[in-house]
XYZ file of C-alpha atoms in Angstrom:
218
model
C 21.748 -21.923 11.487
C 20.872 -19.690 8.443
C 23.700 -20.118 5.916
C 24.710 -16.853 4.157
C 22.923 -17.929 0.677
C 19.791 -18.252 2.411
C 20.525 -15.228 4.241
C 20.824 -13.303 0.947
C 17.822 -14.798 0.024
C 15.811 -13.685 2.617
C 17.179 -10.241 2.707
C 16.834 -10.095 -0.483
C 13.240 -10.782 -0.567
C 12.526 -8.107 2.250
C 14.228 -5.318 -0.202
C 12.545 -6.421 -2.688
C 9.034 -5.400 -0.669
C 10.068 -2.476 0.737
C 11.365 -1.836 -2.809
C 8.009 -1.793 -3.625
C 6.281 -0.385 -1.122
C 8.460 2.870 -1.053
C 6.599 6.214 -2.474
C 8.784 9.078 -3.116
C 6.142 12.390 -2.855
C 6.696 15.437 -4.459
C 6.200 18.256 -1.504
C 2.629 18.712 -2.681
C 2.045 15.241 -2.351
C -0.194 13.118 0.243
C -0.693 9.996 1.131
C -4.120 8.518 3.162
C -3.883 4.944 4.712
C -6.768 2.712 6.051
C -6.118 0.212 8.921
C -8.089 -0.668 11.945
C -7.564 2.312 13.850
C -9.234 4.427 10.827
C -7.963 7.261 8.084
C -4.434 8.389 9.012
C -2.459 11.233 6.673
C 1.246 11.278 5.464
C 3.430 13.527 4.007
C 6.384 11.182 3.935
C 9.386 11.069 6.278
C 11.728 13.644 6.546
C 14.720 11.969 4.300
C 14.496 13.578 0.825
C 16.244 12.058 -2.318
C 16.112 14.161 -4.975
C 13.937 16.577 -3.730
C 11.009 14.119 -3.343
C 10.414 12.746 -0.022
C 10.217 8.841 1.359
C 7.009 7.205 2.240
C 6.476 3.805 3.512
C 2.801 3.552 4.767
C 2.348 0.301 2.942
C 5.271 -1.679 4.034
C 3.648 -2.855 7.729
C 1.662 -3.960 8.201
C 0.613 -4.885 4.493
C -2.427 -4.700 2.903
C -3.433 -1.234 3.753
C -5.427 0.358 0.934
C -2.800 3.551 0.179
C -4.445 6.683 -1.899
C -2.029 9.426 -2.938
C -3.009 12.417 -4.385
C -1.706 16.087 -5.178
C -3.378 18.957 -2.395
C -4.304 20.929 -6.308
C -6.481 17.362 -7.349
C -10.012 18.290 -7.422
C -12.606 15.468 -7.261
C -12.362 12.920 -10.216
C -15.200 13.605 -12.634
C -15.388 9.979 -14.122
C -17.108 6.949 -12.751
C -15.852 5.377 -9.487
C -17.046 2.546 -7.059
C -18.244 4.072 -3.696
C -15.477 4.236 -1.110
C -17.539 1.353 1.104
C -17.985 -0.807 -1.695
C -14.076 -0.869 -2.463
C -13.073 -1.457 0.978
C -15.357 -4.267 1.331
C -13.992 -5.885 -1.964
C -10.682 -5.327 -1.110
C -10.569 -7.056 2.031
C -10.117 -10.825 0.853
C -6.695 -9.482 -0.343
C -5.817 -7.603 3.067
C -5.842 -10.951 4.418
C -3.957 -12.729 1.911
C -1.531 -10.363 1.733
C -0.674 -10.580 5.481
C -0.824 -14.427 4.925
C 2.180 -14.190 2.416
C 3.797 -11.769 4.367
C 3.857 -14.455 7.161
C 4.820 -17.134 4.586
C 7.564 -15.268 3.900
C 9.325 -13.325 6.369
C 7.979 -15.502 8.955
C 7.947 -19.233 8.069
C 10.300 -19.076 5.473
C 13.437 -17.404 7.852
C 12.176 -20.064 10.809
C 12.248 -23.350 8.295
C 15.469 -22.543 7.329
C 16.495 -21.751 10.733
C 15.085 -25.237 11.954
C 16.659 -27.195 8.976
C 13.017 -28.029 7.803
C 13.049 -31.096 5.234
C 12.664 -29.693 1.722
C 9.274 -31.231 1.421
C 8.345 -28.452 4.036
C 9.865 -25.309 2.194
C 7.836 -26.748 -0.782
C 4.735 -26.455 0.926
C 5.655 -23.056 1.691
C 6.352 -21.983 -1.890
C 3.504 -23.307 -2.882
C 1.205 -21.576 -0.104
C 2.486 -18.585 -1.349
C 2.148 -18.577 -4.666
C -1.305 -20.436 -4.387
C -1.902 -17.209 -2.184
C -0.875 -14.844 -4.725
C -3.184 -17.008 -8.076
C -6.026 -16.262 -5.639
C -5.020 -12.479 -5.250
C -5.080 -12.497 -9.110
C -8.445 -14.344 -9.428
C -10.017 -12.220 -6.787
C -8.795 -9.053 -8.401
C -9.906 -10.227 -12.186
C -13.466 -10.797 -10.537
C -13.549 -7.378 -8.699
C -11.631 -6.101 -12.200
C -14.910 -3.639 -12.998
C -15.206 -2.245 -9.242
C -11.206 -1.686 -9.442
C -11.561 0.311 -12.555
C -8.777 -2.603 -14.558
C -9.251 -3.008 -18.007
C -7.576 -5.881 -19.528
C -4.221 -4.240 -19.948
C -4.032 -3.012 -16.547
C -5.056 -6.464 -14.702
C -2.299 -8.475 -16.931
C 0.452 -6.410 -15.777
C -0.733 -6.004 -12.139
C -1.521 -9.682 -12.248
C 2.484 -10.946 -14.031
C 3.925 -8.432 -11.241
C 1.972 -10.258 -8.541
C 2.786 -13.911 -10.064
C 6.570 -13.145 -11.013
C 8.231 -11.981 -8.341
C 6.065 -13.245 -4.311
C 7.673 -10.122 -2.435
C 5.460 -7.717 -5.047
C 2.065 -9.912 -4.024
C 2.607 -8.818 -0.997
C 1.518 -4.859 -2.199
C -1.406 -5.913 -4.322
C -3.711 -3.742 -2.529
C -1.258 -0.646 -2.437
C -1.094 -1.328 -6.250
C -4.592 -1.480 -6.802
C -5.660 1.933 -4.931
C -2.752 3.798 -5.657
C -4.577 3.355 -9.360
C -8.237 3.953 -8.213
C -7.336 7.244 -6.153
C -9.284 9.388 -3.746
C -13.204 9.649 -4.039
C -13.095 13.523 -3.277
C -10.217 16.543 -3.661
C -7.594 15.559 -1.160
C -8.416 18.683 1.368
C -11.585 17.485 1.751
C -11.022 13.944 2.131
C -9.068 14.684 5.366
C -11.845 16.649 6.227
C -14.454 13.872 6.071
C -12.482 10.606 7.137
C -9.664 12.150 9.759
C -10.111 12.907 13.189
C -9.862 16.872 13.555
C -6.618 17.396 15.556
C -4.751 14.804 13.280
C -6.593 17.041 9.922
C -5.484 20.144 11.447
C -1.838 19.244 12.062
C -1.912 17.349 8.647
C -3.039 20.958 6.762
C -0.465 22.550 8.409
C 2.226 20.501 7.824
C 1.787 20.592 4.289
C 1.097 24.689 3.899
C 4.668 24.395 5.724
C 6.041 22.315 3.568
C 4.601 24.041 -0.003
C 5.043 26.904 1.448
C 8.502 27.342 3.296
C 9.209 30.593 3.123
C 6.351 32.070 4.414
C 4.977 32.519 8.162
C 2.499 29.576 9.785
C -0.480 29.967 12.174
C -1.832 26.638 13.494
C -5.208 26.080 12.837
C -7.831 26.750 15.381
């Protein structure tokens, strides 16, 4: 049996992620998420808190590289890593991030379920935050094709070390910084399937727009 310290413990842990993990969007406000069924768009859910609206794309599974933008964004004018090229970088942390998300809500929950010896709880902190120093390694290498100067990388990298539930959203972190290769409109475009762009373009006129009439697009 799980003891009600260790319960707090472990519910504390999954607030703490989801803490992190949680966007609130302004109604202008998208978000794109890559997994392995391709682009898919979000406006958020439907509960608003203070007039900004709850997203959770990133919290399962984790890892997902997350880009939010505003529909008015135009294309970024500065330098930026080709969209490939990022993904392809950032997949050593997709799986590490799922590993620690295992760690935790997984082995962690079932040890102390079991009545593990402490030795094997050890074992398990120490996976995870040997898990999260390699997150923070990988991303210091990668640093130039993330676009993290020095500043940026120490505070994504004491967030990531501090606290193990925040490791678990290194990737969210890391592209909600980069941000979308072309203007949002487009970007759903080029990468979403054209029923799901559609429906996506049309929710959001709705939503910006509330007051006025809707036609669904051909």
């Amino acid at each position: 049996m799980i003891d009600g310290t260790a319960l707090a413990l472990i519910l504390g842990a999954l607030a703490l992620s989801l803490y992190d993990a949680s966007l609130m969007l302004f109604r202008d406000e998208v978000v794109f998420t890559h997994g392995l069924r391709g682009w898919r768009g979000t406006l958020g859910s439907g509960l608003v808190l203070g007039g900004r609206y709850l997203a959770l794309p990133g919290a399962w599974p984790p890892g997902r590289p997350l880009f939010r933008a505003c529909w008015s964004d135009a294309a970024p004018r500065g330098p930026r890593a080709p969209l490939r090229a990022l993904l392809r970088a950032l997949r050593p942390l997709r799986w590490a991030t799922r590993v620690q998300a295992l760690l935790l809500f997984v082995g962690m929950p079932l040890g102390l379920w079991l009545q593990v010896s402490h030795a094997w709880m050890f074992a398990l902190l120490i996976g995870l935050y040997a898990s999260a120093l390699g997150c923070v390694a990988w991303t210091w290498r990668c640093r130039r094709l993330f676009a993290l100067d020095r500043k940026a990388f120490a505070a994504l990298a004491f967030d990531v070390l501090a606290c193990p539930p925040f490791a678990i959203n290194i990737v969210m972190k890391l592209t909600l910084r980069i941000g979308l290769p072309h203007a949002p409109e487009d970007f759903a475009r080029r990468m979403l399937p054209r029923e799901a762009c559609d429906a996506l373009l049309l929710a959001a006129n709705v939503r910006m727009h509330p007051f006025e009439s809707h036609e669904e697009a051909p």
